[in-house]
PDB file of C-alpha atoms in Angstrom:
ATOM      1  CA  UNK A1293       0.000   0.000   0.000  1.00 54.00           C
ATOM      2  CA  UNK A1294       1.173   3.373  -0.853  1.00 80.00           C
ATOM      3  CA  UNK A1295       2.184   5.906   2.153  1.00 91.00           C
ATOM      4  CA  UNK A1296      -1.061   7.788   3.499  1.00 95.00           C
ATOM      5  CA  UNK A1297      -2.342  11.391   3.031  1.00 96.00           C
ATOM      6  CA  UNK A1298      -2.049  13.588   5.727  1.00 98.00           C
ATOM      7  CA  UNK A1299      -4.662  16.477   5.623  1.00 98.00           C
ATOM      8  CA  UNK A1300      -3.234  18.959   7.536  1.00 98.00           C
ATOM      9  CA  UNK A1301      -4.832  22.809   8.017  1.00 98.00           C
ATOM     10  CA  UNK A1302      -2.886  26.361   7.096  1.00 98.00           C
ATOM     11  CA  UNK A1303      -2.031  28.736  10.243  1.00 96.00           C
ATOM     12  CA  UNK A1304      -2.975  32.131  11.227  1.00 92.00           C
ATOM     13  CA  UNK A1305       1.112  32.396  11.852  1.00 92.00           C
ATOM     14  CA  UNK A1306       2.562  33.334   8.775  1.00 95.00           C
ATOM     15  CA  UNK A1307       6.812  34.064   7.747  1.00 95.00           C
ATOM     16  CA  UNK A1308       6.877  37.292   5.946  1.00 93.00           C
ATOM     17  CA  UNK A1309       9.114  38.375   2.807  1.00 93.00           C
ATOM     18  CA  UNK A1310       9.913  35.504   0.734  1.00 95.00           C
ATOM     19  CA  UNK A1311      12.558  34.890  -1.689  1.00 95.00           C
ATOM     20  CA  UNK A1312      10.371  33.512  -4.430  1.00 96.00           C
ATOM     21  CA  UNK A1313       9.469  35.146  -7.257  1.00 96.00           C
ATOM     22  CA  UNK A1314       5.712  36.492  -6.933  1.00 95.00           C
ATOM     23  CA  UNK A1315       2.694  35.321  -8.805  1.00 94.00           C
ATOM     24  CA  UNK A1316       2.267  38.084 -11.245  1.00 93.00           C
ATOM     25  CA  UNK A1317       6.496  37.312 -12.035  1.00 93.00           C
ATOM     26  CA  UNK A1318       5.812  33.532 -12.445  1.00 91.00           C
ATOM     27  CA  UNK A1319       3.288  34.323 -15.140  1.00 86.00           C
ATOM     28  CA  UNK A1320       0.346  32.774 -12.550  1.00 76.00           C
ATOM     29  CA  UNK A1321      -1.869  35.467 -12.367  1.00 73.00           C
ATOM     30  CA  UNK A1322      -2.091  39.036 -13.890  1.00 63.00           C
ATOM     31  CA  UNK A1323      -2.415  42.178 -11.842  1.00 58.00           C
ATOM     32  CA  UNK A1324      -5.709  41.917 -11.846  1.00 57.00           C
ATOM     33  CA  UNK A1325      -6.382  38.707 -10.070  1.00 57.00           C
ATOM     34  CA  UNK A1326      -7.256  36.691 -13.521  1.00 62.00           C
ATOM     35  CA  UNK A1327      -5.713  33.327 -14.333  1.00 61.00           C
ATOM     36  CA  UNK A1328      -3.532  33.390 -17.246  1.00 50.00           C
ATOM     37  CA  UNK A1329      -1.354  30.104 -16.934  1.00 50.00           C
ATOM     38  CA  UNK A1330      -1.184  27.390 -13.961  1.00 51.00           C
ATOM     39  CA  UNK A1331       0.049  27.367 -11.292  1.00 51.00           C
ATOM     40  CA  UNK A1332       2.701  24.372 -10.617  1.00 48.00           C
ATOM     41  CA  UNK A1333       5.720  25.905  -8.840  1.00 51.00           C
ATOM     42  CA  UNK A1334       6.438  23.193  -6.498  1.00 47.00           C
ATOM     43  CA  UNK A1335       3.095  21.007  -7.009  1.00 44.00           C
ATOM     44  CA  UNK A1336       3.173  17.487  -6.937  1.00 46.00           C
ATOM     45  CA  UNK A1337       2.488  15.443 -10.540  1.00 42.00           C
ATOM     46  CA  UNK A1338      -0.506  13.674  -8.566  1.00 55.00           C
ATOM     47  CA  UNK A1339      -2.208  17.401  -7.452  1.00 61.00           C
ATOM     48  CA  UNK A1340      -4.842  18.625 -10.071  1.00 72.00           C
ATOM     49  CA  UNK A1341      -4.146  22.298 -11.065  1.00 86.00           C
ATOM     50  CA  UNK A1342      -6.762  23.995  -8.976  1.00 93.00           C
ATOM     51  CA  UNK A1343      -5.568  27.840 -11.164  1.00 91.00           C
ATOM     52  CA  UNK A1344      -8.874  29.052 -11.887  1.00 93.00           C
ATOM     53  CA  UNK A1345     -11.141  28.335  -8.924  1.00 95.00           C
ATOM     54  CA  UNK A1346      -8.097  30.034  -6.929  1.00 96.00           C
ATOM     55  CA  UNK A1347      -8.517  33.349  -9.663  1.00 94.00           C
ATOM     56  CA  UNK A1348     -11.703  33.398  -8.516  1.00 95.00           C
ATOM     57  CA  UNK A1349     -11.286  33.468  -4.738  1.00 96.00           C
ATOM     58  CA  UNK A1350      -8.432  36.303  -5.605  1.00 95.00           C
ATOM     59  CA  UNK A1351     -10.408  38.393  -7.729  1.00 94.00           C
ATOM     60  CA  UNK A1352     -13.222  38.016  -4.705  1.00 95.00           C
ATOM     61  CA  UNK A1353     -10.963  38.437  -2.117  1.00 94.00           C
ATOM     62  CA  UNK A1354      -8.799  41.646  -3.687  1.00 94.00           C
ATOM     63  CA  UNK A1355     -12.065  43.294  -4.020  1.00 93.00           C
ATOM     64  CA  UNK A1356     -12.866  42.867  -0.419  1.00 91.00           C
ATOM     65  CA  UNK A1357      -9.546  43.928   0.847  1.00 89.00           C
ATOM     66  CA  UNK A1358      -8.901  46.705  -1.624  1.00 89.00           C
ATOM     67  CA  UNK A1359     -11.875  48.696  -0.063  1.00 85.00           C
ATOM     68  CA  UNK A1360     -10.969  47.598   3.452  1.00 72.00           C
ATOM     69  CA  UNK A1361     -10.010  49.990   6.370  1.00 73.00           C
ATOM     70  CA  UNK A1362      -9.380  49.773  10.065  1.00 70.00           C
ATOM     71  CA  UNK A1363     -13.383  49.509  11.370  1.00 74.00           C
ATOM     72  CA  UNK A1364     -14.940  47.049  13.401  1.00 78.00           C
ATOM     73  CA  UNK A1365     -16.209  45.411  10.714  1.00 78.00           C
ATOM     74  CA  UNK A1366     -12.586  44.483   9.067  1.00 77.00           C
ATOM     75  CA  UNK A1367     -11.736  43.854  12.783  1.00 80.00           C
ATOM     76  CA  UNK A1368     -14.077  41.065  12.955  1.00 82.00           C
ATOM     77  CA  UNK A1369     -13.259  39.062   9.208  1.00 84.00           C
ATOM     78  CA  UNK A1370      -9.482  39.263   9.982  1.00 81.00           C
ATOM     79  CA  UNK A1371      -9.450  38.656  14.069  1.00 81.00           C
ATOM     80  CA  UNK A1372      -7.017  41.267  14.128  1.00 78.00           C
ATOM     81  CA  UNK A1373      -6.844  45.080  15.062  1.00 80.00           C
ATOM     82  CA  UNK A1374      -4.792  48.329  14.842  1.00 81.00           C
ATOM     83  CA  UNK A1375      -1.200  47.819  13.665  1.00 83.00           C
ATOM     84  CA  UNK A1376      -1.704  44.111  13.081  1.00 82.00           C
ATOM     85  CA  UNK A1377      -4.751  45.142  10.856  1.00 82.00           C
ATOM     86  CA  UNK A1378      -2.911  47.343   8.730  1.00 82.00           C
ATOM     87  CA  UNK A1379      -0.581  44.971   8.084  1.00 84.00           C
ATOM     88  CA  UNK A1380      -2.676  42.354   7.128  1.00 82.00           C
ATOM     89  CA  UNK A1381      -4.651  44.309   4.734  1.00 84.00           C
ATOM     90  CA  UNK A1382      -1.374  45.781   3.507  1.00 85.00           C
ATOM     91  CA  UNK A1383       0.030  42.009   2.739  1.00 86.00           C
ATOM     92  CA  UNK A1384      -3.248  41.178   1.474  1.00 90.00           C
ATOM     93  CA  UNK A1385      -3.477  43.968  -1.351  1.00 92.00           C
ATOM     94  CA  UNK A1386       0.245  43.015  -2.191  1.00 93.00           C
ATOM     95  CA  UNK A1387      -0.514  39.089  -2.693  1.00 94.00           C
ATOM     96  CA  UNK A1388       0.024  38.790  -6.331  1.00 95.00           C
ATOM     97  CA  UNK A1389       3.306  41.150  -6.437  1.00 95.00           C
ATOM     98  CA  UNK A1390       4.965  40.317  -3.277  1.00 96.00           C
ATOM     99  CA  UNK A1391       7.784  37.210  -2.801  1.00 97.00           C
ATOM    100  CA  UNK A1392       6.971  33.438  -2.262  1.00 97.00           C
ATOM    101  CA  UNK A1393       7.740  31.154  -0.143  1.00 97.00           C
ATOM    102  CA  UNK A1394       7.403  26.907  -0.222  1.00 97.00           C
ATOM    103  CA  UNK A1395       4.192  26.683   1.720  1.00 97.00           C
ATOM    104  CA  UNK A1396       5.795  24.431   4.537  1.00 97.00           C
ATOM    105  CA  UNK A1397       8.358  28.062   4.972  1.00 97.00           C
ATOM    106  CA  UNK A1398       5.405  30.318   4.957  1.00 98.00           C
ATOM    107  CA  UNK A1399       2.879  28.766   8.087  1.00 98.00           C
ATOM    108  CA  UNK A1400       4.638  29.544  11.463  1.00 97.00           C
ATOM    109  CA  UNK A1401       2.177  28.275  13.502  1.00 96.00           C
ATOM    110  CA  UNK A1402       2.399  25.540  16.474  1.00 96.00           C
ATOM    111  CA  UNK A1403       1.569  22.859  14.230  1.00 97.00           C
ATOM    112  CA  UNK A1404       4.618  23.828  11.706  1.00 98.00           C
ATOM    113  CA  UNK A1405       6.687  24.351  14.490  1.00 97.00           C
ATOM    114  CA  UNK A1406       6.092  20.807  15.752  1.00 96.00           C
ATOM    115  CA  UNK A1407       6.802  19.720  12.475  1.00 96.00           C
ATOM    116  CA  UNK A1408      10.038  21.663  12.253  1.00 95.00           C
ATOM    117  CA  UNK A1409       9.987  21.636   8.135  1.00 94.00           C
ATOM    118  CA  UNK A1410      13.688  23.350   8.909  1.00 93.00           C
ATOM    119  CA  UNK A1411      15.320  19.950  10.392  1.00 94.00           C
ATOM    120  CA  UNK A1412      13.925  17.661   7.547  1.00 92.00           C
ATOM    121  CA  UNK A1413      16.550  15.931   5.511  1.00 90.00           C
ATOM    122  CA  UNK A1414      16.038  16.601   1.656  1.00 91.00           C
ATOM    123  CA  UNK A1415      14.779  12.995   1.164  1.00 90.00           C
ATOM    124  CA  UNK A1416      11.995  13.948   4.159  1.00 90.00           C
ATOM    125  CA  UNK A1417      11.203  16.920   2.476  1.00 92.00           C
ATOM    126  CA  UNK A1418      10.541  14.818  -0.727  1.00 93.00           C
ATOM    127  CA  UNK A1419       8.135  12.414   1.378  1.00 93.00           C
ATOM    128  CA  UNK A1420       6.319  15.591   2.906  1.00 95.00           C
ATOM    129  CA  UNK A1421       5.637  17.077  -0.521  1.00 94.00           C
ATOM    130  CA  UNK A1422       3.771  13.613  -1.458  1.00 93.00           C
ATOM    131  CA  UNK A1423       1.828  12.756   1.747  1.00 96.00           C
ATOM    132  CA  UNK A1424       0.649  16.021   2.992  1.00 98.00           C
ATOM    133  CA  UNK A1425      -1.904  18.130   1.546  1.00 98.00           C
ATOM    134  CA  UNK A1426      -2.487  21.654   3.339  1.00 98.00           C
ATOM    135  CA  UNK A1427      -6.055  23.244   3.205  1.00 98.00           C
ATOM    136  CA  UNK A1428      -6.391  26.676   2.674  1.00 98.00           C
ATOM    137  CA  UNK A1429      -9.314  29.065   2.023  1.00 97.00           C
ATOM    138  CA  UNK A1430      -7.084  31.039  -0.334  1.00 97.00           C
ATOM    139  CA  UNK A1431      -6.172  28.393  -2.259  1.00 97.00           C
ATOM    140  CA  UNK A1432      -7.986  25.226  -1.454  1.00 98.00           C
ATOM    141  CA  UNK A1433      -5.792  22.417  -1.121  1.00 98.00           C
ATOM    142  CA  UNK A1434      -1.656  23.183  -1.532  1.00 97.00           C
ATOM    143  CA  UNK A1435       1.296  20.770  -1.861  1.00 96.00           C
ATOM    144  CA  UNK A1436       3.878  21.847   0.985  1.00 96.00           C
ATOM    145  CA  UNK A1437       6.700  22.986  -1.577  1.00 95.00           C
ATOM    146  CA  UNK A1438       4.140  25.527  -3.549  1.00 96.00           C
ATOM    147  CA  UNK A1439       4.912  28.632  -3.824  1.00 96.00           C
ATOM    148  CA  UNK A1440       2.570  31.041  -1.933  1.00 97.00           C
ATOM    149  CA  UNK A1441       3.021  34.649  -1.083  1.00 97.00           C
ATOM    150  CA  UNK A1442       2.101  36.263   2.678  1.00 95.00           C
ATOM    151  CA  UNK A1443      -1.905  36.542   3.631  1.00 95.00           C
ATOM    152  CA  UNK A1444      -4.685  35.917   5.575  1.00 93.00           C
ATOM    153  CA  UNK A1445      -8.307  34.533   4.711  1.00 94.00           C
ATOM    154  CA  UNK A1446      -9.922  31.277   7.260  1.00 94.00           C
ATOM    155  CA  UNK A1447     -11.825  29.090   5.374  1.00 97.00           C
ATOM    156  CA  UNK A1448     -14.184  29.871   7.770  1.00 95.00           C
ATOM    157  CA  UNK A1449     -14.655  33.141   5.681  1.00 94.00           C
ATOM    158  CA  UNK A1450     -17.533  34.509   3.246  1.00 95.00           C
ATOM    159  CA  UNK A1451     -16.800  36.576  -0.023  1.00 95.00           C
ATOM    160  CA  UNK A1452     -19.098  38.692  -1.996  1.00 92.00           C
ATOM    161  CA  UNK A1453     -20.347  36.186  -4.883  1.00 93.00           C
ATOM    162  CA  UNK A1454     -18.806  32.925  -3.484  1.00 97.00           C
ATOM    163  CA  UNK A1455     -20.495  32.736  -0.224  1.00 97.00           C
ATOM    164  CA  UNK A1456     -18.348  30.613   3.312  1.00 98.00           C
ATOM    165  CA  UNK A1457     -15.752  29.675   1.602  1.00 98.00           C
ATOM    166  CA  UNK A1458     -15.547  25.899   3.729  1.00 98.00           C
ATOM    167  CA  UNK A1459     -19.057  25.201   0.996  1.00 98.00           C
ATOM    168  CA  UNK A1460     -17.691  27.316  -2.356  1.00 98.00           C
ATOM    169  CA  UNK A1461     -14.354  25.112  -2.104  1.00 98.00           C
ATOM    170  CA  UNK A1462     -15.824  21.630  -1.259  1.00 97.00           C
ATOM    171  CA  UNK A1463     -16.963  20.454  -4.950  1.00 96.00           C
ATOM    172  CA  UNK A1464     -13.369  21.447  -5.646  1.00 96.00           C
ATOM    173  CA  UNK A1465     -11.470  20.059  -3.163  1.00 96.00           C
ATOM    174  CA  UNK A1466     -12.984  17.030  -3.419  1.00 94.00           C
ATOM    175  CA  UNK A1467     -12.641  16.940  -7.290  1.00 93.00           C
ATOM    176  CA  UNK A1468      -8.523  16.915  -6.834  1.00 93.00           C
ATOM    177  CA  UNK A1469      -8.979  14.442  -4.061  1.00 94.00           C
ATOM    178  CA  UNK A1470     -11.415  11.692  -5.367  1.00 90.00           C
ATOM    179  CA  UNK A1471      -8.459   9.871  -7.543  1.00 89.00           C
ATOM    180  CA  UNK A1472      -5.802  10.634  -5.144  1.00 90.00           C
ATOM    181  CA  UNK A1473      -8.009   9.063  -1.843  1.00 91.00           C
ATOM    182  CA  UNK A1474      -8.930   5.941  -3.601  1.00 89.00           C
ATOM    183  CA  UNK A1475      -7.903   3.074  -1.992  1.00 90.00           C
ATOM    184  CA  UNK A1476      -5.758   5.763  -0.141  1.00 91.00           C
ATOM    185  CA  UNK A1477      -5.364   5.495   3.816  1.00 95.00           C
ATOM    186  CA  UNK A1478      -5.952   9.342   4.993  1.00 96.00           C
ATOM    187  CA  UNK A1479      -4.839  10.621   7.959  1.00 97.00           C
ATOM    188  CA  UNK A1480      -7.909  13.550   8.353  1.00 97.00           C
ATOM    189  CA  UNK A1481      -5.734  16.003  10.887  1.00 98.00           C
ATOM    190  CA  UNK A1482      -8.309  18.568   9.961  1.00 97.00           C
ATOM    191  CA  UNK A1483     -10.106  21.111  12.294  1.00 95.00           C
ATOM    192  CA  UNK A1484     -13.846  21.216  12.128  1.00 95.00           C
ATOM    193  CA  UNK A1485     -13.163  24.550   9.939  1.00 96.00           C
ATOM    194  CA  UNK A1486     -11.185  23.029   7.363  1.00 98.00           C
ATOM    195  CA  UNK A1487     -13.298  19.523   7.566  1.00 96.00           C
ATOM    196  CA  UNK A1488     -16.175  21.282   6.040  1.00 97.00           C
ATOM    197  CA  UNK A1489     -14.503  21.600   2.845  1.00 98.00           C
ATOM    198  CA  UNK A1490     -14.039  17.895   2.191  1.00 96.00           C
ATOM    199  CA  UNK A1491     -16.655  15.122   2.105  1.00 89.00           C
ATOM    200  CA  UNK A1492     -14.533  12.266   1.924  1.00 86.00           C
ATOM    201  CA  UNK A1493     -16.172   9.370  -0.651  1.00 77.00           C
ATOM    202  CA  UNK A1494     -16.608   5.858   0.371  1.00 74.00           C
ATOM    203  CA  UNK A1495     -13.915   5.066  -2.218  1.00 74.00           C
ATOM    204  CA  UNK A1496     -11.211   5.963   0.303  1.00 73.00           C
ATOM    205  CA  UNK A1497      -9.822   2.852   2.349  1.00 79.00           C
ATOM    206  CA  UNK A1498      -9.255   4.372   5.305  1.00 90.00           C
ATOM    207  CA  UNK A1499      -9.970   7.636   7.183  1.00 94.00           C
ATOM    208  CA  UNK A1500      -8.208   8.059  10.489  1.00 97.00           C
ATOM    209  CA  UNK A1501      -9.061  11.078  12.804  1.00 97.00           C
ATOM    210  CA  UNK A1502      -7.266  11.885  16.062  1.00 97.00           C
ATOM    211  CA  UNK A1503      -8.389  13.272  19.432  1.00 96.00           C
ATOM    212  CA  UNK A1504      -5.922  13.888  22.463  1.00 97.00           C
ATOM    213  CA  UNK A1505      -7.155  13.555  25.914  1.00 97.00           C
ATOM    214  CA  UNK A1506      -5.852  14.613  29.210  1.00 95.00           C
ATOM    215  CA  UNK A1507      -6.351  12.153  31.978  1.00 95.00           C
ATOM    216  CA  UNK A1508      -7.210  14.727  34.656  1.00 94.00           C
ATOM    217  CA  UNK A1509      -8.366  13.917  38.334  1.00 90.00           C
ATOM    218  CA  UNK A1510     -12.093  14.228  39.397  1.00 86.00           C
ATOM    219  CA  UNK A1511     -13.143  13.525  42.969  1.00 84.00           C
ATOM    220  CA  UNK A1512     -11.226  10.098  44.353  1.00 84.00           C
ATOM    221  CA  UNK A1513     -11.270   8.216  40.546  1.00 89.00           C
ATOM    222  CA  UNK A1514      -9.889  10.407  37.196  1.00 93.00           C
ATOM    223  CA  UNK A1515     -11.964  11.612  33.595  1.00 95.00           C
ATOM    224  CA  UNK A1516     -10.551  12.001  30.358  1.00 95.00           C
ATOM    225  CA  UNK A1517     -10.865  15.164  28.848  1.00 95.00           C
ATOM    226  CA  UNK A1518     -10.293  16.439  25.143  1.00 94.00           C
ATOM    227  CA  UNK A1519      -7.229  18.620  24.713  1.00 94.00           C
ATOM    228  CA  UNK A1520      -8.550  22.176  22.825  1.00 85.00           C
ATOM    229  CA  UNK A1521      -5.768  24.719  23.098  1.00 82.00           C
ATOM    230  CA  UNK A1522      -2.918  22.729  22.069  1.00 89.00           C
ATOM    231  CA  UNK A1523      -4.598  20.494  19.495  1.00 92.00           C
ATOM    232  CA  UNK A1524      -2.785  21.711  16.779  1.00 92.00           C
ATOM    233  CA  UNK A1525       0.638  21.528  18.811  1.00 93.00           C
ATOM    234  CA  UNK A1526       0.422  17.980  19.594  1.00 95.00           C
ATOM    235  CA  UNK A1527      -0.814  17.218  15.982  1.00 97.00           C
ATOM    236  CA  UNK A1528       2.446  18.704  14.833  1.00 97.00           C
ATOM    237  CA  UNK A1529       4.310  16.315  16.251  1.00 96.00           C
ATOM    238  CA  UNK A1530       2.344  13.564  14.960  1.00 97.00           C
ATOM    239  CA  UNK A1531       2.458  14.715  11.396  1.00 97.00           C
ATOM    240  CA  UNK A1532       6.330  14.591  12.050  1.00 95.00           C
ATOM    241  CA  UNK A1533       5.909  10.673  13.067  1.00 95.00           C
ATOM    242  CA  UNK A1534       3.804   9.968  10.264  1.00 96.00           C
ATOM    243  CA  UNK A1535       6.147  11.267   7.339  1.00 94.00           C
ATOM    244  CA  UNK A1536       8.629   9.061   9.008  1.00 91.00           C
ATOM    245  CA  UNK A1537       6.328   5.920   9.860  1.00 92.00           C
ATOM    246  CA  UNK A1538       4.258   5.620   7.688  1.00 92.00           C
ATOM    247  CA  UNK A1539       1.222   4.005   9.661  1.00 94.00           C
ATOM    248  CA  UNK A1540      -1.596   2.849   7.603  1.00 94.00           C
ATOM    249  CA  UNK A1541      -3.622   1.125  10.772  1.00 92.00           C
ATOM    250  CA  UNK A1542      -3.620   2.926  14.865  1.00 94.00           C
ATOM    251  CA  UNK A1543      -2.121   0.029  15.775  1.00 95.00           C
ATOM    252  CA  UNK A1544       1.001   1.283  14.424  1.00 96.00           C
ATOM    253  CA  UNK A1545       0.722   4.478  16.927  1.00 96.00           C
ATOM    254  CA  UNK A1546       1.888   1.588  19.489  1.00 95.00           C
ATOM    255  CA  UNK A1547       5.260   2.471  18.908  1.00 91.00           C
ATOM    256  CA  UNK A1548       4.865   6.591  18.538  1.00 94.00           C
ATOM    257  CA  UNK A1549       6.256   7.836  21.885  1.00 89.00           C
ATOM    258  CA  UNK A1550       4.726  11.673  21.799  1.00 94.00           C
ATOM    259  CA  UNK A1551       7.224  14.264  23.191  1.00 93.00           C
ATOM    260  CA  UNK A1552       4.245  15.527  25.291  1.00 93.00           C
ATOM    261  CA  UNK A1553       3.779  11.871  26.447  1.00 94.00           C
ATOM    262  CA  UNK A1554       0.620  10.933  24.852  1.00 96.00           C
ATOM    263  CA  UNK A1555      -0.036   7.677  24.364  1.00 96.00           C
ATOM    264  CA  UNK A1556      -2.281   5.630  21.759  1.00 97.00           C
ATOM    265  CA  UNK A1557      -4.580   3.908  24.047  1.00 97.00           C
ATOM    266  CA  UNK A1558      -6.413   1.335  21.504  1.00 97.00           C
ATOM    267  CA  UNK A1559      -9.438   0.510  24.277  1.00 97.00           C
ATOM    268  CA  UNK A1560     -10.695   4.000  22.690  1.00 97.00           C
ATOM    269  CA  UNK A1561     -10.704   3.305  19.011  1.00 97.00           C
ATOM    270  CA  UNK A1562     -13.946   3.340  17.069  1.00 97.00           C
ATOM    271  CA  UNK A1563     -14.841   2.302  13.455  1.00 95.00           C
ATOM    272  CA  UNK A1564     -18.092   3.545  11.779  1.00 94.00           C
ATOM    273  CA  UNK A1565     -17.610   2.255   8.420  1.00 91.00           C
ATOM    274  CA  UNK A1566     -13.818   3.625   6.921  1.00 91.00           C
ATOM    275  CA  UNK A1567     -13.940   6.088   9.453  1.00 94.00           C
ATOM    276  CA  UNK A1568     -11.622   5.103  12.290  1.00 96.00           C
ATOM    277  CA  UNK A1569     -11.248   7.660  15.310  1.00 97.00           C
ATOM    278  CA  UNK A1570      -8.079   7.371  17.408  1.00 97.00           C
ATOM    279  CA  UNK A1571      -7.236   8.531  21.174  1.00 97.00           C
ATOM    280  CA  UNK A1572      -4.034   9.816  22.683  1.00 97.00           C
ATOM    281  CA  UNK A1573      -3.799   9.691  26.062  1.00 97.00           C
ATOM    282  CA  UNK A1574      -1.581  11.755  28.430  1.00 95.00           C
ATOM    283  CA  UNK A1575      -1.765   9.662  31.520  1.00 93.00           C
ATOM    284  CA  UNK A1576      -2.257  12.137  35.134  1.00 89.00           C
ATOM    285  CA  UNK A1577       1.146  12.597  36.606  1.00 76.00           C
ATOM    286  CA  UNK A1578       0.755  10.449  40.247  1.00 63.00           C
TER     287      UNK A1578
END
C-alpha cells in the first residue's frame, strides 16, 4: 500500500518576505487577479491544477480587501486590530506582487513548528511534498513545496459572490482528491473549519481522525478530557511521526512515543464504516 495522506490545516502564523518570485512574475496570475497560466511551482504530478477556482477566490478576495479599512467590521473578518490590521490588509493587497515562499516556509504556527519543516533531511522533504496536503481558504488544497506569497483569509470566511468559503471550495477540493483518496489510507488532521470543505467518498480505504485527551483527576477516581488549546501543537508532532512511519492502521501508533507523552490507548478506538477515530492519552502525573 502506498504511504497515506495527511490532511493537515494552514495557520494564522505566517513568515513574511519571501525569496520567491511572486505570482504576477511567475506568469500565474495578472495584476488583476485573472488566471492566465497554472500554477505548478512546487506542485506534486498527482495534485490537479486547482488555477482558476483560486482566480476566482483572488479576484473576490482583492475586491474585499482593496476597499478595506481599520473599522470594526474588518476587525471582525481578519481577528485582528490596529497595527496588526494594517498589516494584514497591507500584505493582502500586495498578494500577487509580493515574494513566495514553499508553503511548509510560509505557516509559522504551532503545528509547523512541531513539524520543524527546517530539520527535515532533503529525502523527508521529498516524502512531505507527497503525503501532505495543506487546506487553505485562499487556495484550497496546496502541496507543501508551492509557492505562496504572505496573507490571511480562514476558510471559515464569506466573499461577496462565493459565499463561506468551507461550501464554495468543497466540490473542488474534493474533485482533486477523489483519484488521489482511492484506496488511499488518509490521515484527516483537519479542524472542524477546514473539515467542512471535504466530504470524503466511500472510495477511500481508510480515514483516520485523532483526538488527544488529558487524563485529569475528578473527585477520588480520574476523567478524560479532550485537549482544545494545544490540538494543533500535539498534531504537529504527529504529522512529524507519520512522514517518518508511515502508519496505515492505529495500531502502528503503538510504537509513537509523543514528546508531550501521549499515548495511543487502543481501548478507545472506534470504526463507523472507513472512518476510524483514534485517542491519545496523556496519563495524570501520580
Amino acid at each position: 500500500m502506498q504511504r497515506p495522506l495527511i490532511l493537515i490545516p494552514p495557520s494564522e502564523g505566517k513568515a513574511s518576505g519571501g525569496t520567491g518570485l511572486s505570482l504576477t512574475e511567475m506568469g500565474t496570475y495578472s495584476s488583476s487577479g485573472t488566471n492566465v497560466a497554472s500554477h505548478t511551482a512546487g506542485m506534486h504530478s498527482d495534485h490537479i491544477d486547482l488555477s482558476a477556482q483560486r482566480a476566482k477566490v483572488i479576484k473576490a478576495y482583492l475586491a474585499y480587501v482593496n476597499r478595506a479599512r481599520p473599522t470594526p467590521k474588518f476587525t471582525q473578518f481578519f481577528g485582528l486590530k490596529d497595527e496588526a490590521l494594517n498589516a494584514a490588509l497591507l500584505a493582502n493587497r500586495e498578494i500577487l506582487t509580493s515574494p513566495t515562499l514553499a508553503a511548509l516556509d510560509r505557516y509559522t504556527g504551532v503545528l509547523y513548528q512541531e513539524l520543524d519543516a527546517s530539520t527535515l533531511s532533503a529525502a523527508a522533504r521529498k516524502t512531505a511534498a507527497k503525503q501532505l496536503v495543506i487546506f487553505s481558504g485562499l487556495w484550497g488544497i496546496l502541496s507543501p513545496d508551492e509557492l505562496i506569497p504572505n496573507y490571511k483569509l480562514k476558510m471559515g470566511s464569506s466573499l461577496a459572490k462565493l459565499g463561506k468559503l468551507s461550501t464554495w471550495w468543497r466540490p473542488h477540493i474534493e474533485a482533486a482528491l477523489v483519484e488521489r483518496t482511492n484506496g488511499q489510507v488518509v490521515w484527516d488532521l483537519l479542524p472542524n473549519e477546514h473539515a467542512a470543505a471535504w466530504q470524503p467518498k466511500q472510495t477511500t480505504a481508510l480515514r483516520i481522525r485523532v483526538k488527544f485527551l488529558d487524563e485529569v483527576a475528578s473527585g477520588s477516581s480520574t476523567k478524560l478530557v479532550a485537549v482544545a488549546h494545544w490540538n494543533k501543537l500535539l498534531k504537529g508532532s504527529l504529522v512529524r511521526h507519520l512522514l517518518s512511519h508511515p502508519c496505515v492502521e492505529p495500531a502502528e501508533l503503538s510504537a509513537f512515543k509523543h514528546p508531550r507523552g501521549y499515548l495511543y490507548e487502543p481501548s478507545l478506538t472506534t470504526e463507523t464504516g472507513n472512518l476510524i477515530e483514534v485517542n491519545l492519552v496523556a496519563p495524570l502525573q501520580r
